[in-house]
Amino acid sequence: MEFHFHLLLPILTLLSVALVASQAAADDVSPDAYWKSVLPNAPMPKAVKDSLRTRLIEDKSTSVGVGKGGVNVNTGPKGKPVYVGVTPGPKKSPFIYKYAATETQTNDNPNVALFFLEKDLKRGAKMNLYFTKTTNAETTFLPRQEADKIPFSSEKMSEILDHFSVTPDSKEAEVLKNTIKECEEPGIKGEEKYCATSLESMVDFTTSKLGKNVQPISTEVEKKNNKLEEYCVSGVKKMGGEKSVVCHKQNYAYAVFYCHKTTTTKAYMVSLVGVDGTKAKAVAVCHTDTSAWNPKHLAFQVLKVKPGTVPVCHYLPEDHVVWVQN
């Protein structure tokens, strides 16, 4: 039978056009719509919802606004985005376990009160806590198709600073550089890490490690307080198994999450009641193997224990996310 390729050409052309159109449509899906398409049965936690605030777009030449500490909706010379500025915060995150604690962190960082021992996680226990958000809590996610157009690499630092109109020697520049450096450094033994620059990439990383039958959770506090407060544990619920992905919001111009998967963690949802009646649902993560942590990490200095001896736990700030398997 004679094969006439020219007869298939119109069909192949139509298929090609359809595939391109389908890909374009996928690229145009909003972050929250992407979540619903991939995780239809997973309620979106407050930490994610807060990073999806409505952004204003004035016209095609105007940058997408991402709130305080991010890119303004106004444009500068030649249509360049005007950078508002990130808030300088601690240079080293207490949730990156290869770092030693600084003197400042040990003395007055509110995260100190977030660390505790697993044996103390029980009904009736009293804890002095200060639930915080990261210093750039107002920043929001960019859609993936926009985030992917912005460099995120130490090698492209000058281009990044220029994009956001940041002076190279400024404190804002130091914060951006530090975040990217933390993202590029190798993780500790047994840790798989990834910095998600969009909600879509965070969903993809998490589901690639845990599958799509997952439950994302975050800390929620009834009302804000700006000081340490005594809370009583009214309930403890174990969430998932020992495999989880924890995503910590970073200090950056738009929402970036430092995600890491380990197989030696336990996640708990802890019900708390403050002395003034304030209720909180706090996510606690307990690390059963800390042998690869920096011996001078903040947790060891606060709890007076050594690496690899006992499970070390910490509560998560309100804008961090823990993913567990159902």
mmCIF file of C-alpha atoms in Angstrom:
data_model
loop_
_atom_site.group_PDB
_atom_site.id
_atom_site.type_symbol
_atom_site.label_atom_id
_atom_site.label_comp_id
_atom_site.label_asym_id
_atom_site.label_seq_id
_atom_site.Cartn_x
_atom_site.Cartn_y
_atom_site.Cartn_z
ATOM 1 C CA MET A 1 0.000 0.000 0.000
ATOM 2 C CA GLU A 2 1.396 3.361 -0.967
ATOM 3 C CA PHE A 3 1.878 5.793 1.901
ATOM 4 C CA HIS A 4 0.996 9.404 1.117
ATOM 5 C CA PHE A 5 2.704 11.539 3.768
ATOM 6 C CA HIS A 6 1.342 14.746 2.236
ATOM 7 C CA LEU A 7 -2.167 13.651 3.224
ATOM 8 C CA LEU A 8 -1.118 13.529 6.898
ATOM 9 C CA LEU A 9 0.561 16.919 6.853
ATOM 10 C CA PRO A 10 -2.623 18.961 7.481
ATOM 11 C CA ILE A 11 -3.546 16.664 10.371
ATOM 12 C CA LEU A 12 -0.080 16.926 11.930
ATOM 13 C CA THR A 13 -0.208 20.705 11.548
ATOM 14 C CA LEU A 14 -3.552 20.857 13.336
ATOM 15 C CA LEU A 15 -2.242 18.636 16.138
ATOM 16 C CA SER A 16 0.823 20.846 16.513
ATOM 17 C CA VAL A 17 -1.319 23.976 16.726
ATOM 18 C CA ALA A 18 -3.581 22.279 19.268
ATOM 19 C CA LEU A 19 -0.614 21.284 21.450
ATOM 20 C CA VAL A 20 0.805 24.814 21.367
ATOM 21 C CA ALA A 21 -2.608 26.248 22.246
ATOM 22 C CA SER A 22 -3.002 23.718 25.054
ATOM 23 C CA GLN A 23 0.424 24.603 26.495
ATOM 24 C CA ALA A 24 -0.341 28.317 26.250
ATOM 25 C CA ALA A 25 -3.617 27.766 28.082
ATOM 26 C CA ALA A 26 -1.789 25.807 30.805
ATOM 27 C CA ASP A 27 0.750 28.610 31.175
ATOM 28 C CA ASP A 28 -2.077 31.121 31.627
ATOM 29 C CA VAL A 29 -3.678 29.198 34.514
ATOM 30 C CA SER A 30 -3.629 31.264 37.716
ATOM 31 C CA PRO A 31 -1.747 29.877 40.739
ATOM 32 C CA ASP A 32 -4.940 29.126 42.688
ATOM 33 C CA ALA A 33 -6.529 27.479 39.631
ATOM 34 C CA TYR A 34 -3.395 25.331 39.225
ATOM 35 C CA TRP A 35 -3.708 24.267 42.867
ATOM 36 C CA LYS A 36 -7.325 23.206 42.340
ATOM 37 C CA SER A 37 -6.455 21.261 39.184
ATOM 38 C CA VAL A 38 -3.595 19.307 40.798
ATOM 39 C CA LEU A 39 -4.912 19.085 44.379
ATOM 40 C CA PRO A 40 -8.713 19.182 44.106
ATOM 41 C CA ASN A 41 -9.180 17.476 47.478
ATOM 42 C CA ALA A 42 -6.576 19.452 49.444
ATOM 43 C CA PRO A 43 -7.880 22.566 51.214
ATOM 44 C CA MET A 44 -5.529 25.517 50.808
ATOM 45 C CA PRO A 45 -3.981 26.478 54.185
ATOM 46 C CA LYS A 46 -4.044 30.073 55.382
ATOM 47 C CA ALA A 47 -0.297 30.503 54.826
ATOM 48 C CA VAL A 48 -0.821 29.873 51.115
ATOM 49 C CA LYS A 49 -4.002 31.949 50.883
ATOM 50 C CA ASP A 50 -2.195 34.907 52.460
ATOM 51 C CA SER A 51 0.466 34.673 49.755
ATOM 52 C CA LEU A 52 -2.174 34.809 47.004
ATOM 53 C CA ARG A 53 -3.545 38.283 47.714
ATOM 54 C CA THR A 54 -5.077 40.095 44.768
ATOM 55 C CA ARG A 55 -2.467 41.914 42.705
ATOM 56 C CA LEU A 56 -3.174 45.045 40.696
ATOM 57 C CA ILE A 57 -2.206 45.378 37.048
ATOM 58 C CA GLU A 58 -2.638 48.866 35.592
ATOM 59 C CA ASP A 59 -1.435 48.177 32.081
ATOM 60 C CA LYS A 60 0.929 45.957 30.105
ATOM 61 C CA SER A 61 3.964 48.100 30.946
ATOM 62 C CA THR A 62 3.224 48.045 34.662
ATOM 63 C CA SER A 63 4.820 45.474 36.902
ATOM 64 C CA VAL A 64 2.613 43.149 38.917
ATOM 65 C CA GLY A 65 2.378 44.380 42.501
ATOM 66 C CA VAL A 66 3.294 41.917 45.219
ATOM 67 C CA GLY A 67 2.642 44.006 48.311
ATOM 68 C CA LYS A 68 5.023 45.661 50.752
ATOM 69 C CA GLY A 69 8.550 44.420 50.392
ATOM 70 C CA GLY A 70 7.992 43.457 46.792
ATOM 71 C CA VAL A 71 7.594 45.051 43.401
ATOM 72 C CA ASN A 72 5.396 48.125 43.233
ATOM 73 C CA VAL A 73 2.582 48.494 40.702
ATOM 74 C CA ASN A 74 4.119 51.751 39.553
ATOM 75 C CA THR A 75 6.857 51.821 36.953
ATOM 76 C CA GLY A 76 10.072 53.730 36.861
ATOM 77 C CA PRO A 77 12.115 55.062 33.925
ATOM 78 C CA LYS A 78 11.652 53.088 30.721
ATOM 79 C CA GLY A 79 8.872 51.069 32.318
ATOM 80 C CA LYS A 80 11.211 49.347 34.770
ATOM 81 C CA PRO A 81 9.607 48.063 37.981
ATOM 82 C CA VAL A 82 10.206 50.184 41.065
ATOM 83 C CA TYR A 83 11.516 48.227 44.021
ATOM 84 C CA VAL A 84 9.919 48.987 47.378
ATOM 85 C CA GLY A 85 12.401 47.093 49.547
ATOM 86 C CA VAL A 86 12.539 43.928 51.621
ATOM 87 C CA THR A 87 12.837 44.109 55.361
ATOM 88 C CA PRO A 88 16.302 43.262 56.656
ATOM 89 C CA GLY A 89 15.980 40.318 59.042
ATOM 90 C CA PRO A 90 18.172 37.681 60.684
ATOM 91 C CA LYS A 91 20.997 36.687 58.363
ATOM 92 C CA LYS A 92 20.606 32.997 59.104
ATOM 93 C CA SER A 93 17.255 31.216 59.333
ATOM 94 C CA PRO A 94 16.850 29.011 62.419
ATOM 95 C CA PHE A 95 15.059 26.522 60.161
ATOM 96 C CA ILE A 96 18.172 25.812 58.077
ATOM 97 C CA TYR A 97 19.948 23.273 60.228
ATOM 98 C CA LYS A 98 23.494 23.540 58.897
ATOM 99 C CA TYR A 99 23.960 26.995 60.442
ATOM 100 C CA ALA A 100 25.333 27.853 63.855
ATOM 101 C CA ALA A 101 23.293 30.277 65.941
ATOM 102 C CA THR A 102 24.414 33.881 66.118
ATOM 103 C CA GLU A 103 24.634 35.718 69.436
ATOM 104 C CA THR A 104 21.701 37.891 68.405
ATOM 105 C CA GLN A 105 19.501 34.860 67.718
ATOM 106 C CA THR A 106 20.344 33.305 71.075
ATOM 107 C CA ASN A 107 19.661 36.490 73.029
ATOM 108 C CA ASP A 108 16.569 38.056 71.546
ATOM 109 C CA ASN A 109 15.248 36.255 68.485
ATOM 110 C CA PRO A 110 11.571 35.359 69.105
ATOM 111 C CA ASN A 111 12.149 32.034 67.333
ATOM 112 C CA VAL A 112 14.070 30.866 70.412
ATOM 113 C CA ALA A 113 10.781 30.151 72.163
ATOM 114 C CA LEU A 114 9.628 27.989 69.263
ATOM 115 C CA PHE A 115 12.036 25.105 70.030
ATOM 116 C CA PHE A 116 11.168 22.373 72.545
ATOM 117 C CA LEU A 117 11.608 18.635 73.224
ATOM 118 C CA GLU A 118 9.104 16.054 71.976
ATOM 119 C CA LYS A 119 8.559 14.760 75.514
ATOM 120 C CA ASP A 120 7.074 18.163 76.393
ATOM 121 C CA LEU A 121 4.441 17.931 73.640
ATOM 122 C CA LYS A 122 1.504 16.695 75.713
ATOM 123 C CA ARG A 123 -1.917 17.832 76.832
ATOM 124 C CA GLY A 124 -1.741 20.234 79.769
ATOM 125 C CA ALA A 125 1.828 21.344 79.042
ATOM 126 C CA LYS A 126 2.484 25.071 79.339
ATOM 127 C CA MET A 127 4.736 26.880 76.878
ATOM 128 C CA ASN A 128 5.809 30.497 76.469
ATOM 129 C CA LEU A 129 5.400 31.209 72.780
ATOM 130 C CA TYR A 130 5.530 34.067 70.330
ATOM 131 C CA PHE A 131 3.999 33.223 66.975
ATOM 132 C CA THR A 132 5.445 35.322 64.187
ATOM 133 C CA LYS A 133 5.402 35.737 60.460
ATOM 134 C CA THR A 134 8.602 36.155 58.498
ATOM 135 C CA THR A 135 9.809 39.706 57.929
ATOM 136 C CA ASN A 136 8.409 39.774 54.396
ATOM 137 C CA ALA A 137 4.963 38.395 55.209
ATOM 138 C CA GLU A 138 3.312 40.876 52.829
ATOM 139 C CA THR A 139 4.973 39.496 49.715
ATOM 140 C CA THR A 140 2.875 37.332 47.431
ATOM 141 C CA PHE A 141 3.383 34.701 44.762
ATOM 142 C CA LEU A 142 4.036 35.651 41.182
ATOM 143 C CA PRO A 143 2.404 33.414 38.570
ATOM 144 C CA ARG A 144 4.973 30.862 37.403
ATOM 145 C CA GLN A 145 5.173 32.278 33.872
ATOM 146 C CA GLU A 146 6.241 35.636 35.385
ATOM 147 C CA ALA A 147 8.526 34.255 38.094
ATOM 148 C CA ASP A 148 10.363 32.095 35.561
ATOM 149 C CA LYS A 149 11.289 35.200 33.560
ATOM 150 C CA ILE A 150 13.136 36.719 36.530
ATOM 151 C CA PRO A 151 16.646 35.301 37.189
ATOM 152 C CA PHE A 152 17.155 33.537 40.536
ATOM 153 C CA SER A 153 20.859 32.775 40.682
ATOM 154 C CA SER A 154 23.989 34.215 42.299
ATOM 155 C CA GLU A 155 25.543 34.353 38.847
ATOM 156 C CA LYS A 156 22.770 36.722 37.737
ATOM 157 C CA MET A 157 22.826 38.897 40.861
ATOM 158 C CA SER A 158 23.591 42.142 39.055
ATOM 159 C CA GLU A 159 20.715 41.467 36.670
ATOM 160 C CA ILE A 160 18.369 40.744 39.594
ATOM 161 C CA LEU A 161 19.325 43.931 41.409
ATOM 162 C CA ASP A 162 18.876 45.913 38.230
ATOM 163 C CA HIS A 163 15.473 44.324 37.624
ATOM 164 C CA PHE A 164 14.264 45.440 41.046
ATOM 165 C CA SER A 165 16.163 48.775 40.992
ATOM 166 C CA VAL A 166 18.157 47.830 44.093
ATOM 167 C CA THR A 167 21.461 49.524 44.939
ATOM 168 C CA PRO A 168 24.189 46.830 45.022
ATOM 169 C CA ASP A 169 25.628 47.830 48.421
ATOM 170 C CA SER A 170 22.268 48.347 50.164
ATOM 171 C CA LYS A 171 20.767 46.278 52.988
ATOM 172 C CA GLU A 172 18.019 45.185 50.602
ATOM 173 C CA ALA A 173 20.631 43.802 48.217
ATOM 174 C CA GLU A 174 22.252 41.888 51.077
ATOM 175 C CA VAL A 175 18.922 40.265 51.937
ATOM 176 C CA LEU A 176 18.294 39.194 48.349
ATOM 177 C CA LYS A 177 21.826 37.819 48.001
ATOM 178 C CA ASN A 178 21.567 35.903 51.269
ATOM 179 C CA THR A 179 18.271 34.263 50.303
ATOM 180 C CA ILE A 180 19.626 33.098 46.958
ATOM 181 C CA LYS A 181 22.835 31.856 48.608
ATOM 182 C CA GLU A 182 20.828 29.789 51.109
ATOM 183 C CA CYS A 183 18.826 28.320 48.253
ATOM 184 C CA GLU A 184 21.952 27.351 46.319
ATOM 185 C CA GLU A 185 23.893 25.753 49.172
ATOM 186 C CA PRO A 186 23.699 21.951 49.464
ATOM 187 C CA GLY A 187 21.392 20.542 52.116
ATOM 188 C CA ILE A 188 22.400 18.406 55.063
ATOM 189 C CA LYS A 189 22.655 14.612 54.797
ATOM 190 C CA GLY A 190 19.290 13.030 53.998
ATOM 191 C CA GLU A 191 17.668 16.312 53.019
ATOM 192 C CA GLU A 192 16.212 17.058 49.583
ATOM 193 C CA LYS A 193 15.818 20.820 49.225
ATOM 194 C CA TYR A 194 14.321 23.152 46.670
ATOM 195 C CA CYS A 195 13.473 26.856 46.588
ATOM 196 C CA ALA A 196 10.063 27.388 45.033
ATOM 197 C CA THR A 197 9.713 30.761 43.313
ATOM 198 C CA SER A 198 6.017 30.201 42.563
ATOM 199 C CA LEU A 199 3.098 28.326 44.067
ATOM 200 C CA GLU A 200 2.993 26.069 41.027
ATOM 201 C CA SER A 201 6.631 25.008 41.500
ATOM 202 C CA MET A 202 6.019 24.369 45.219
ATOM 203 C CA VAL A 203 3.069 22.118 44.354
ATOM 204 C CA ASP A 204 5.135 20.290 41.711
ATOM 205 C CA PHE A 205 8.088 19.696 44.059
ATOM 206 C CA THR A 206 5.894 18.484 46.891
ATOM 207 C CA THR A 207 3.790 16.113 44.798
ATOM 208 C CA SER A 208 6.939 14.716 43.157
ATOM 209 C CA LYS A 209 8.162 13.709 46.638
ATOM 210 C CA LEU A 210 4.927 12.754 48.391
ATOM 211 C CA GLY A 211 2.391 12.088 45.643
ATOM 212 C CA LYS A 212 -0.890 13.951 45.164
ATOM 213 C CA ASN A 213 -2.720 12.492 48.164
ATOM 214 C CA VAL A 214 -1.322 15.135 50.508
ATOM 215 C CA GLN A 215 -2.537 17.508 53.185
ATOM 216 C CA PRO A 216 -0.878 20.939 53.533
ATOM 217 C CA ILE A 217 -1.191 22.576 56.957
ATOM 218 C CA SER A 218 -0.059 25.823 58.563
ATOM 219 C CA THR A 219 -0.167 27.586 61.925
ATOM 220 C CA GLU A 220 -3.177 29.806 62.616
ATOM 221 C CA VAL A 221 -3.464 32.149 65.588
ATOM 222 C CA GLU A 222 -6.766 33.771 66.550
ATOM 223 C CA LYS A 223 -5.266 37.205 67.107
ATOM 224 C CA LYS A 224 -1.896 38.871 66.825
ATOM 225 C CA ASN A 225 0.305 39.583 69.819
ATOM 226 C CA ASN A 226 3.687 41.239 69.917
ATOM 227 C CA LYS A 227 5.101 39.547 72.986
ATOM 228 C CA LEU A 228 5.749 36.163 74.522
ATOM 229 C CA GLU A 229 2.613 34.656 75.953
ATOM 230 C CA GLU A 230 1.927 31.554 78.002
ATOM 231 C CA TYR A 231 -0.105 28.919 76.182
ATOM 232 C CA CYS A 232 -1.532 25.655 77.466
ATOM 233 C CA VAL A 233 -1.649 22.621 75.174
ATOM 234 C CA SER A 234 -5.283 21.481 74.918
ATOM 235 C CA GLY A 235 -4.809 18.838 72.217
ATOM 236 C CA VAL A 236 -2.177 17.084 70.077
ATOM 237 C CA LYS A 237 -2.889 15.325 66.779
ATOM 238 C CA LYS A 238 -0.257 13.422 64.781
ATOM 239 C CA MET A 239 -0.373 14.276 61.075
ATOM 240 C CA GLY A 240 0.805 11.789 58.408
ATOM 241 C CA GLY A 241 3.842 9.550 58.739
ATOM 242 C CA GLU A 242 7.555 10.374 59.034
ATOM 243 C CA LYS A 243 7.866 11.572 55.452
ATOM 244 C CA SER A 244 6.989 15.230 54.924
ATOM 245 C CA VAL A 245 7.909 18.382 53.034
ATOM 246 C CA VAL A 246 8.304 21.590 55.019
ATOM 247 C CA CYS A 247 8.305 24.935 53.196
ATOM 248 C CA HIS A 248 9.653 28.039 54.942
ATOM 249 C CA LYS A 249 8.839 31.468 53.531
ATOM 250 C CA GLN A 250 11.979 33.446 52.708
ATOM 251 C CA ASN A 251 12.819 37.130 52.809
ATOM 252 C CA TYR A 252 12.634 38.146 49.156
ATOM 253 C CA ALA A 253 11.028 40.572 46.713
ATOM 254 C CA TYR A 254 8.163 38.168 46.053
ATOM 255 C CA ALA A 255 7.035 34.943 47.705
ATOM 256 C CA VAL A 256 9.819 32.332 47.697
ATOM 257 C CA PHE A 257 9.625 29.191 49.838
ATOM 258 C CA TYR A 258 12.605 27.107 50.959
ATOM 259 C CA CYS A 259 11.198 23.557 50.838
ATOM 260 C CA HIS A 260 12.932 20.452 52.124
ATOM 261 C CA LYS A 261 11.855 16.839 52.309
ATOM 262 C CA THR A 262 13.111 14.512 55.010
ATOM 263 C CA THR A 263 12.138 11.048 56.186
ATOM 264 C CA THR A 264 12.987 11.615 59.849
ATOM 265 C CA THR A 265 10.304 14.086 60.885
ATOM 266 C CA LYS A 266 6.933 13.922 62.598
ATOM 267 C CA ALA A 267 4.282 16.588 62.149
ATOM 268 C CA TYR A 268 1.668 17.476 64.755
ATOM 269 C CA MET A 269 -1.282 19.853 64.851
ATOM 270 C CA VAL A 270 -1.310 21.322 68.345
ATOM 271 C CA SER A 271 -4.309 23.077 69.884
ATOM 272 C CA LEU A 272 -3.258 25.878 72.237
ATOM 273 C CA VAL A 273 -5.066 28.309 74.529
ATOM 274 C CA GLY A 274 -3.359 31.470 75.788
ATOM 275 C CA VAL A 275 -3.761 32.935 79.279
ATOM 276 C CA ASP A 276 -5.936 35.660 77.749
ATOM 277 C CA GLY A 277 -8.131 33.091 75.991
ATOM 278 C CA THR A 278 -6.446 33.392 72.590
ATOM 279 C CA LYS A 279 -6.728 30.132 70.670
ATOM 280 C CA ALA A 280 -4.184 28.812 68.204
ATOM 281 C CA LYS A 281 -3.782 25.797 65.948
ATOM 282 C CA ALA A 282 -0.028 25.447 65.686
ATOM 283 C CA VAL A 283 1.957 23.144 63.447
ATOM 284 C CA ALA A 284 4.819 21.447 65.281
ATOM 285 C CA VAL A 285 7.564 19.500 63.533
ATOM 286 C CA CYS A 286 9.749 17.050 65.469
ATOM 287 C CA HIS A 287 13.073 15.907 64.005
ATOM 288 C CA THR A 288 13.941 12.388 65.097
ATOM 289 C CA ASP A 289 17.505 12.474 63.717
ATOM 290 C CA THR A 290 19.525 15.653 64.280
ATOM 291 C CA SER A 291 22.949 14.049 63.983
ATOM 292 C CA ALA A 292 23.744 15.980 60.772
ATOM 293 C CA TRP A 293 22.795 19.384 62.219
ATOM 294 C CA ASN A 294 25.388 21.991 63.114
ATOM 295 C CA PRO A 295 26.376 21.311 66.764
ATOM 296 C CA LYS A 296 26.018 25.035 67.440
ATOM 297 C CA HIS A 297 22.533 25.296 65.933
ATOM 298 C CA LEU A 298 20.095 27.488 67.847
ATOM 299 C CA ALA A 299 17.974 24.525 68.999
ATOM 300 C CA PHE A 300 20.879 22.829 70.794
ATOM 301 C CA GLN A 301 21.903 26.047 72.539
ATOM 302 C CA VAL A 302 18.352 26.737 73.693
ATOM 303 C CA LEU A 303 17.482 23.181 74.766
ATOM 304 C CA LYS A 304 20.936 22.249 76.133
ATOM 305 C CA VAL A 305 21.079 18.954 74.215
ATOM 306 C CA LYS A 306 23.536 17.479 71.714
ATOM 307 C CA PRO A 307 22.994 16.487 68.064
ATOM 308 C CA GLY A 308 21.471 13.038 67.529
ATOM 309 C CA THR A 309 20.518 12.447 71.168
ATOM 310 C CA VAL A 310 16.800 13.297 71.426
ATOM 311 C CA PRO A 311 14.060 14.436 69.016
ATOM 312 C CA VAL A 312 14.043 18.222 68.628
ATOM 313 C CA CYS A 313 10.779 19.999 67.879
ATOM 314 C CA HIS A 314 9.743 23.465 66.842
ATOM 315 C CA TYR A 315 6.558 25.296 66.030
ATOM 316 C CA LEU A 316 6.308 26.930 62.628
ATOM 317 C CA PRO A 317 5.575 30.608 61.983
ATOM 318 C CA GLU A 318 2.184 31.431 60.506
ATOM 319 C CA ASP A 319 3.448 31.798 56.942
ATOM 320 C CA HIS A 320 5.241 28.445 56.645
ATOM 321 C CA VAL A 321 3.655 25.265 55.247
ATOM 322 C CA VAL A 322 4.000 21.580 56.126
ATOM 323 C CA TRP A 323 2.917 18.929 53.633
ATOM 324 C CA VAL A 324 2.076 15.443 54.919
ATOM 325 C CA GLN A 325 0.763 12.319 53.227
ATOM 326 C CA ASN A 326 -2.839 11.336 53.900
#
